[in-house]
């Protein structure tokens, strides 16, 4: 009986630690950014050897007016982002930018920060 309780306790501790470790590395946070530069053209190669172009941007992004982070994003193949476009970026500590979407509505306090860029 005693060994069963100890084993159950250890399983719970290991599972909890695993969950928090996974959550820390894979949790995404939403940041907002504004395209303020032209972007740097880069050429990439597909697995079959075919090349294609993208545009790379390094932009300041905001989670709140007091929390900001510089993010690096790439445009869709052969299409740069339009200047002054607002983007919502999902960022993971382990994976970096995991997704982005063009948006029109930005929280007003964050929009004020972005419009100063």
PDB file of C-alpha atoms in Angstrom:
ATOM      1  CA  UNK A   1       0.000   0.000   0.000  1.00  0.00           C
ATOM      2  CA  UNK A   2       2.764   2.400   0.973  1.00  0.00           C
ATOM      3  CA  UNK A   3       4.709   1.691  -2.256  1.00  0.00           C
ATOM      4  CA  UNK A   4       1.544   2.336  -4.300  1.00  0.00           C
ATOM      5  CA  UNK A   5       1.074   5.754  -2.689  1.00  0.00           C
ATOM      6  CA  UNK A   6       4.696   6.684  -3.281  1.00  0.00           C
ATOM      7  CA  UNK A   7       4.508   5.545  -6.916  1.00  0.00           C
ATOM      8  CA  UNK A   8       1.268   7.503  -7.451  1.00  0.00           C
ATOM      9  CA  UNK A   9       2.803  10.599  -5.878  1.00  0.00           C
ATOM     10  CA  UNK A  10       5.902  10.348  -8.094  1.00  0.00           C
ATOM     11  CA  UNK A  11       3.782   9.909 -11.218  1.00  0.00           C
ATOM     12  CA  UNK A  12       1.783  13.025 -10.325  1.00  0.00           C
ATOM     13  CA  UNK A  13       4.970  15.044  -9.672  1.00  0.00           C
ATOM     14  CA  UNK A  14       6.593  13.961 -12.964  1.00  0.00           C
ATOM     15  CA  UNK A  15       3.401  14.591 -14.975  1.00  0.00           C
ATOM     16  CA  UNK A  16       2.948  18.043 -13.429  1.00  0.00           C
ATOM     17  CA  UNK A  17       6.585  18.999 -14.065  1.00  0.00           C
ATOM     18  CA  UNK A  18       6.304  17.761 -17.656  1.00  0.00           C
ATOM     19  CA  UNK A  19       3.151  19.771 -18.259  1.00  0.00           C
ATOM     20  CA  UNK A  20       4.651  23.012 -16.929  1.00  0.00           C
ATOM     21  CA  UNK A  21       7.856  22.514 -18.911  1.00  0.00           C
ATOM     22  CA  UNK A  22       5.899  21.874 -22.116  1.00  0.00           C
ATOM     23  CA  UNK A  23       3.587  24.809 -21.431  1.00  0.00           C
ATOM     24  CA  UNK A  24       6.527  27.154 -20.811  1.00  0.00           C
ATOM     25  CA  UNK A  25       8.170  26.347 -24.129  1.00  0.00           C
ATOM     26  CA  UNK A  26       5.121  26.004 -26.368  1.00  0.00           C
ATOM     27  CA  UNK A  27       2.773  28.638 -24.972  1.00  0.00           C
ATOM     28  CA  UNK A  28       2.249  31.462 -27.420  1.00  0.00           C
ATOM     29  CA  UNK A  29       1.756  35.093 -26.570  1.00  0.00           C
ATOM     30  CA  UNK A  30       0.069  37.637 -28.826  1.00  0.00           C
ATOM     31  CA  UNK A  31       2.012  40.696 -29.890  1.00  0.00           C
ATOM     32  CA  UNK A  32       1.000  43.476 -32.247  1.00  0.00           C
ATOM     33  CA  UNK A  33       3.298  45.135 -34.734  1.00  0.00           C
ATOM     34  CA  UNK A  34       3.209  47.578 -37.621  1.00  0.00           C
ATOM     35  CA  UNK A  35       5.161  47.245 -40.870  1.00  0.00           C
ATOM     36  CA  UNK A  36       7.311  50.378 -40.978  1.00  0.00           C
ATOM     37  CA  UNK A  37      10.123  49.250 -43.309  1.00  0.00           C
ATOM     38  CA  UNK A  38      10.398  47.905 -46.846  1.00  0.00           C
ATOM     39  CA  UNK A  39      11.748  44.539 -45.701  1.00  0.00           C
ATOM     40  CA  UNK A  40      14.956  42.872 -46.783  1.00  0.00           C
ATOM     41  CA  UNK A  41      14.612  40.625 -49.853  1.00  0.00           C
ATOM     42  CA  UNK A  42      15.959  37.110 -49.285  1.00  0.00           C
ATOM     43  CA  UNK A  43      16.182  34.106 -51.599  1.00  0.00           C
ATOM     44  CA  UNK A  44      15.352  30.658 -50.221  1.00  0.00           C
ATOM     45  CA  UNK A  45      15.616  27.223 -51.776  1.00  0.00           C
ATOM     46  CA  UNK A  46      12.944  24.521 -51.704  1.00  0.00           C
ATOM     47  CA  UNK A  47      13.841  20.842 -51.214  1.00  0.00           C
ATOM     48  CA  UNK A  48      13.557  20.233 -54.958  1.00  0.00           C
ATOM     49  CA  UNK A  49      16.143  22.968 -55.640  1.00  0.00           C
ATOM     50  CA  UNK A  50      13.688  25.612 -56.849  1.00  0.00           C
ATOM     51  CA  UNK A  51      14.346  29.080 -55.437  1.00  0.00           C
ATOM     52  CA  UNK A  52      11.834  31.667 -54.294  1.00  0.00           C
ATOM     53  CA  UNK A  53      11.914  35.123 -52.731  1.00  0.00           C
ATOM     54  CA  UNK A  54      10.553  36.440 -49.470  1.00  0.00           C
ATOM     55  CA  UNK A  55      10.943  39.649 -47.562  1.00  0.00           C
ATOM     56  CA  UNK A  56      12.304  39.617 -44.010  1.00  0.00           C
ATOM     57  CA  UNK A  57      11.325  42.212 -41.442  1.00  0.00           C
ATOM     58  CA  UNK A  58      12.689  42.973 -37.987  1.00  0.00           C
ATOM     59  CA  UNK A  59       9.955  44.869 -36.214  1.00  0.00           C
ATOM     60  CA  UNK A  60       9.213  46.116 -32.735  1.00  0.00           C
ATOM     61  CA  UNK A  61       6.067  44.469 -31.399  1.00  0.00           C
ATOM     62  CA  UNK A  62       3.944  45.092 -28.312  1.00  0.00           C
ATOM     63  CA  UNK A  63       2.068  42.792 -25.959  1.00  0.00           C
ATOM     64  CA  UNK A  64       1.058  45.826 -23.911  1.00  0.00           C
ATOM     65  CA  UNK A  65       2.276  49.437 -23.943  1.00  0.00           C
ATOM     66  CA  UNK A  66       5.015  48.531 -21.450  1.00  0.00           C
ATOM     67  CA  UNK A  67       5.989  45.080 -22.845  1.00  0.00           C
ATOM     68  CA  UNK A  68       7.709  45.019 -26.218  1.00  0.00           C
ATOM     69  CA  UNK A  69       9.871  42.585 -28.173  1.00  0.00           C
ATOM     70  CA  UNK A  70      11.729  42.749 -31.462  1.00  0.00           C
ATOM     71  CA  UNK A  71      10.409  40.015 -33.771  1.00  0.00           C
ATOM     72  CA  UNK A  72      11.687  38.713 -37.086  1.00  0.00           C
ATOM     73  CA  UNK A  73       9.019  37.770 -39.618  1.00  0.00           C
ATOM     74  CA  UNK A  74       9.022  36.722 -43.256  1.00  0.00           C
ATOM     75  CA  UNK A  75       6.416  37.641 -45.829  1.00  0.00           C
ATOM     76  CA  UNK A  76       4.512  35.204 -47.982  1.00  0.00           C
ATOM     77  CA  UNK A  77       6.383  33.994 -51.051  1.00  0.00           C
ATOM     78  CA  UNK A  78       7.263  36.855 -53.446  1.00  0.00           C
ATOM     79  CA  UNK A  79       4.919  39.352 -51.756  1.00  0.00           C
ATOM     80  CA  UNK A  80       6.166  42.047 -49.373  1.00  0.00           C
ATOM     81  CA  UNK A  81       3.840  43.420 -46.712  1.00  0.00           C
ATOM     82  CA  UNK A  82       2.314  46.800 -47.432  1.00  0.00           C
ATOM     83  CA  UNK A  83       3.824  49.596 -45.395  1.00  0.00           C
ATOM     84  CA  UNK A  84       1.721  50.706 -42.376  1.00  0.00           C
ATOM     85  CA  UNK A  85      -0.018  47.315 -42.161  1.00  0.00           C
ATOM     86  CA  UNK A  86      -0.843  46.096 -38.648  1.00  0.00           C
ATOM     87  CA  UNK A  87      -0.088  42.467 -37.802  1.00  0.00           C
ATOM     88  CA  UNK A  88      -1.018  40.234 -34.885  1.00  0.00           C
ATOM     89  CA  UNK A  89       1.911  37.908 -34.191  1.00  0.00           C
ATOM     90  CA  UNK A  90       1.838  34.775 -32.050  1.00  0.00           C
ATOM     91  CA  UNK A  91       5.232  34.228 -30.447  1.00  0.00           C
ATOM     92  CA  UNK A  92       6.607  31.184 -28.613  1.00  0.00           C
ATOM     93  CA  UNK A  93       9.868  31.314 -26.661  1.00  0.00           C
ATOM     94  CA  UNK A  94      11.068  28.065 -28.198  1.00  0.00           C
ATOM     95  CA  UNK A  95       9.788  28.449 -31.762  1.00  0.00           C
ATOM     96  CA  UNK A  96       9.760  32.225 -32.254  1.00  0.00           C
ATOM     97  CA  UNK A  97       6.934  33.513 -34.466  1.00  0.00           C
ATOM     98  CA  UNK A  98       4.411  30.707 -34.949  1.00  0.00           C
ATOM     99  CA  UNK A  99       1.733  32.624 -36.867  1.00  0.00           C
ATOM    100  CA  UNK A 100       0.757  36.076 -38.001  1.00  0.00           C
ATOM    101  CA  UNK A 101      -2.293  37.719 -39.441  1.00  0.00           C
ATOM    102  CA  UNK A 102      -3.045  41.099 -40.928  1.00  0.00           C
ATOM    103  CA  UNK A 103      -5.543  42.991 -38.778  1.00  0.00           C
ATOM    104  CA  UNK A 104      -7.394  46.285 -38.806  1.00  0.00           C
ATOM    105  CA  UNK A 105      -8.384  46.564 -35.127  1.00  0.00           C
ATOM    106  CA  UNK A 106      -5.499  47.018 -32.704  1.00  0.00           C
ATOM    107  CA  UNK A 107      -6.052  47.759 -29.007  1.00  0.00           C
ATOM    108  CA  UNK A 108      -5.907  51.558 -28.760  1.00  0.00           C
ATOM    109  CA  UNK A 109      -3.140  51.748 -26.140  1.00  0.00           C
ATOM    110  CA  UNK A 110      -0.896  49.497 -28.249  1.00  0.00           C
ATOM    111  CA  UNK A 111      -1.853  51.312 -31.470  1.00  0.00           C
ATOM    112  CA  UNK A 112      -0.587  54.543 -29.926  1.00  0.00           C
ATOM    113  CA  UNK A 113       2.816  52.914 -29.318  1.00  0.00           C
ATOM    114  CA  UNK A 114       2.957  51.452 -32.837  1.00  0.00           C
ATOM    115  CA  UNK A 115       2.049  54.763 -34.465  1.00  0.00           C
ATOM    116  CA  UNK A 116       5.122  56.349 -32.799  1.00  0.00           C
ATOM    117  CA  UNK A 117       7.451  53.996 -34.701  1.00  0.00           C
TER     118      UNK A 117
END
